[in-house]
Tab-separated table of C-alpha atoms in Angstrom:
chain	number	residue	atom	x	y	z
Q	1	UNK	CA	-46.168	-1.423	27.625
Q	2	UNK	CA	-47.183	-1.727	31.257
Q	3	UNK	CA	-48.579	-4.859	32.919
Q	4	UNK	CA	-50.981	-3.930	35.687
Q	5	UNK	CA	-53.732	-5.267	37.929
Q	6	UNK	CA	-57.170	-4.728	36.351
Q	7	UNK	CA	-59.704	-2.322	37.838
Q	8	UNK	CA	-63.477	-2.466	37.427
Q	9	UNK	CA	-63.382	0.226	34.720
Q	10	UNK	CA	-61.327	-2.202	32.576
Q	11	UNK	CA	-64.220	-4.687	32.379
Q	12	UNK	CA	-65.720	-3.313	29.146
Q	13	UNK	CA	-62.323	-3.493	27.433
Q	14	UNK	CA	-61.825	-7.114	28.522
Q	15	UNK	CA	-65.260	-7.924	27.103
Q	16	UNK	CA	-64.430	-6.144	23.823
Q	17	UNK	CA	-61.072	-7.881	23.421
Q	18	UNK	CA	-62.609	-11.305	24.181
Q	19	UNK	CA	-65.467	-10.658	21.745
Q	20	UNK	CA	-63.162	-9.411	18.998
Q	21	UNK	CA	-60.808	-12.376	19.413
Q	22	UNK	CA	-63.346	-14.540	17.541
Q	23	UNK	CA	-61.992	-17.616	19.377
Q	24	UNK	CA	-62.761	-17.128	23.077
Q	25	UNK	CA	-66.046	-18.008	24.721
Q	26	UNK	CA	-67.391	-14.532	25.418
Q	27	UNK	CA	-68.851	-13.982	28.853
Q	28	UNK	CA	-71.387	-11.267	29.656
Q	29	UNK	CA	-70.109	-7.700	30.147
Q	30	UNK	CA	-71.241	-8.061	33.772
Q	31	UNK	CA	-68.970	-11.086	34.251
Q	32	UNK	CA	-65.912	-9.083	33.162
Q	33	UNK	CA	-66.824	-6.291	35.610
Q	34	UNK	CA	-67.050	-8.835	38.426
Q	35	UNK	CA	-63.818	-10.459	37.290
Q	36	UNK	CA	-61.976	-7.141	37.489
Q	37	UNK	CA	-63.377	-6.569	40.992
Q	38	UNK	CA	-63.240	-10.007	42.595
Q	39	UNK	CA	-60.254	-11.623	40.857
Q	40	UNK	CA	-58.058	-8.615	40.125
Q	41	UNK	CA	-55.151	-10.015	42.147
Q	42	UNK	CA	-55.067	-13.155	40.031
Q	43	UNK	CA	-55.531	-11.357	36.717
Q	44	UNK	CA	-53.523	-8.842	34.713
Q	45	UNK	CA	-53.959	-6.295	31.937
Q	46	UNK	CA	-51.464	-4.950	29.426
Q	47	UNK	CA	-51.703	-1.212	28.760
Q	48	UNK	CA	-50.153	0.967	26.111
Q	49	UNK	CA	-50.566	4.685	26.735
Q	50	UNK	CA	-53.185	3.790	29.338
Q	51	UNK	CA	-55.348	1.743	26.966
Q	52	UNK	CA	-55.949	-1.950	27.668
Q	53	UNK	CA	-54.504	-4.040	24.807
Q	54	UNK	CA	-54.538	-7.477	26.424
Q	55	UNK	CA	-55.571	-9.379	29.512
Q	56	UNK	CA	-55.261	-12.623	31.394
Q	57	UNK	CA	-57.888	-13.678	33.931
Q	58	UNK	CA	-57.301	-16.315	36.551
Q	59	UNK	CA	-58.232	-17.552	39.984
Q	60	UNK	CA	-56.799	-19.750	42.725
Q	61	UNK	CA	-58.620	-23.090	42.842
Q	62	UNK	CA	-60.544	-23.262	46.128
Q	63	UNK	CA	-59.760	-26.975	46.532
Q	64	UNK	CA	-56.125	-26.586	45.418
Q	65	UNK	CA	-54.684	-23.342	46.832
Q	66	UNK	CA	-51.329	-24.076	45.190
Q	67	UNK	CA	-52.917	-23.869	41.720
Q	68	UNK	CA	-53.682	-20.837	39.555
Q	69	UNK	CA	-56.318	-21.490	36.902
Q	70	UNK	CA	-55.991	-19.265	33.852
Q	71	UNK	CA	-59.499	-18.666	32.588
Q	72	UNK	CA	-58.873	-16.478	29.541
Q	73	UNK	CA	-55.989	-14.721	27.837
Q	74	UNK	CA	-56.422	-12.418	24.873
Q	75	UNK	CA	-54.599	-9.645	23.046
Q	76	UNK	CA	-55.972	-6.977	20.704
Q	77	UNK	CA	-55.479	-7.964	17.058
Q	78	UNK	CA	-53.103	-5.051	16.373
Q	79	UNK	CA	-50.803	-6.200	19.208
Q	80	UNK	CA	-50.725	-9.947	18.506
Q	81	UNK	CA	-47.388	-11.537	17.758
Q	82	UNK	CA	-45.456	-9.028	19.843
Q	83	UNK	CA	-45.065	-11.085	22.991
Q	84	UNK	CA	-47.874	-9.401	24.942
Q	85	UNK	CA	-49.543	-12.684	25.951
Q	86	UNK	CA	-46.269	-14.183	27.125
Q	87	UNK	CA	-45.466	-11.130	29.238
Q	88	UNK	CA	-48.967	-11.135	30.754
Q	89	UNK	CA	-48.704	-14.810	31.668
Q	90	UNK	CA	-45.190	-14.568	33.086
Q	91	UNK	CA	-46.037	-11.468	35.131
Q	92	UNK	CA	-49.113	-13.142	36.577
Q	93	UNK	CA	-47.173	-16.271	37.539
Q	94	UNK	CA	-44.553	-14.129	39.282
Q	95	UNK	CA	-47.302	-12.243	41.122
Q	96	UNK	CA	-48.952	-15.368	42.559
Q	97	UNK	CA	-45.818	-17.333	43.527
Q	98	UNK	CA	-45.554	-15.551	46.915
Q	99	UNK	CA	-49.101	-16.763	47.658
Q	100	UNK	CA	-47.846	-20.362	47.536
Q	101	UNK	CA	-48.887	-21.100	43.963
Q	102	UNK	CA	-46.774	-23.860	42.423
Q	103	UNK	CA	-48.945	-24.925	39.476
Q	104	UNK	CA	-50.827	-23.308	36.632
Q	105	UNK	CA	-53.796	-24.983	34.997
Q	106	UNK	CA	-55.690	-23.974	31.890
Q	107	UNK	CA	-57.947	-25.655	29.386
Q	108	UNK	CA	-57.360	-25.481	25.656
Q	109	UNK	CA	-59.224	-26.957	22.708
Q	110	UNK	CA	-57.099	-29.208	20.496
Q	111	UNK	CA	-57.394	-26.806	17.533
Q	112	UNK	CA	-55.988	-23.768	19.407
Q	113	UNK	CA	-52.355	-23.984	18.340
Q	114	UNK	CA	-51.550	-20.444	19.514
Q	115	UNK	CA	-52.617	-21.129	23.104
Q	116	UNK	CA	-50.899	-24.500	23.159
Q	117	UNK	CA	-47.677	-22.815	21.992
Q	118	UNK	CA	-48.041	-20.001	24.560
Q	119	UNK	CA	-48.487	-22.273	27.562
Q	120	UNK	CA	-45.885	-24.829	26.515
Q	121	UNK	CA	-43.409	-21.964	25.940
Q	122	UNK	CA	-44.039	-20.806	29.523
Q	123	UNK	CA	-43.252	-24.305	30.788
Q	124	UNK	CA	-40.110	-24.494	28.651
Q	125	UNK	CA	-38.846	-21.061	29.783
Q	126	UNK	CA	-39.519	-21.870	33.429
Q	127	UNK	CA	-38.022	-25.361	32.983
Q	128	UNK	CA	-41.031	-27.115	34.455
Q	129	UNK	CA	-43.094	-30.003	33.129
Q	130	UNK	CA	-46.409	-29.644	31.344
Q	131	UNK	CA	-48.982	-32.404	31.449
Q	132	UNK	CA	-51.985	-32.651	29.138
Q	133	UNK	CA	-55.127	-34.683	29.773
Q	134	UNK	CA	-58.770	-34.557	28.737
Q	135	UNK	CA	-60.875	-32.525	31.173
Q	136	UNK	CA	-64.198	-31.729	29.505
Q	137	UNK	CA	-65.258	-33.874	26.561
Q	138	UNK	CA	-67.297	-32.254	23.798
Q	139	UNK	CA	-70.453	-34.136	24.814
Q	140	UNK	CA	-70.550	-32.213	28.106
Q	141	UNK	CA	-71.218	-28.948	26.268
Q	142	UNK	CA	-74.795	-28.129	25.212
Q	143	UNK	CA	-73.622	-26.607	21.916
Q	144	UNK	CA	-71.048	-27.445	19.251
Q	145	UNK	CA	-68.137	-26.638	21.577
Q	146	UNK	CA	-65.001	-28.726	21.199
Q	147	UNK	CA	-63.658	-30.694	24.139
Q	148	UNK	CA	-61.226	-28.944	26.464
Q	149	UNK	CA	-57.883	-30.483	27.416
Q	150	UNK	CA	-56.351	-29.636	30.769
Q	151	UNK	CA	-52.786	-28.342	30.697
Q	152	UNK	CA	-51.087	-28.511	34.103
Q	153	UNK	CA	-47.755	-26.700	34.332
Q	154	UNK	CA	-45.374	-26.915	37.260
Q	155	UNK	CA	-44.235	-27.171	39.903
Q	156	UNK	CA	-42.772	-23.692	39.789
Q	157	UNK	CA	-39.915	-22.855	42.142
Q	158	UNK	CA	-41.127	-21.084	45.303
Q	159	UNK	CA	-40.844	-17.319	45.329
Q	160	UNK	CA	-37.623	-16.148	46.983
Q	161	UNK	CA	-37.962	-14.783	50.488
Q	162	UNK	CA	-37.822	-10.984	50.665
Q	163	UNK	CA	-35.409	-9.029	52.840
Q	164	UNK	CA	-38.302	-8.505	55.277
Q	165	UNK	CA	-38.627	-12.268	55.670
Q	166	UNK	CA	-42.070	-12.781	54.154
């Protein structure tokens, strides 16, 4: 398996994986194309034999440049349970540390045990705290969406300086 930066051509696969997950809020196919173009550096895809089998999308908060927000993470059903999501998340964190990122934020519904386990495992492995608080209550959503809790992980240790000094 290879963890890579997404390209625009990966957008349809991200949409398919999100749709097939049956748990993620599915964005329009257009949104995934834009995501792969505009937020490729803060996102990652997992490939096996060139085919996308998982993804994580994220962005740096404009008002908190030390914080990566993970928007979505999903893995094809036939690859779940094999550590793909953990590798995607860890690789993305390592990629953004040199940009000054020290925190990761994500929102998770209270019934999503798999995501809660994934993000708390990242905090445990990196030996950093994780804080949970309510962010968006269910009454803010126009449909039957559950409330979303904010998980804030960090601070991560700064990226080590390279031999070139940057």
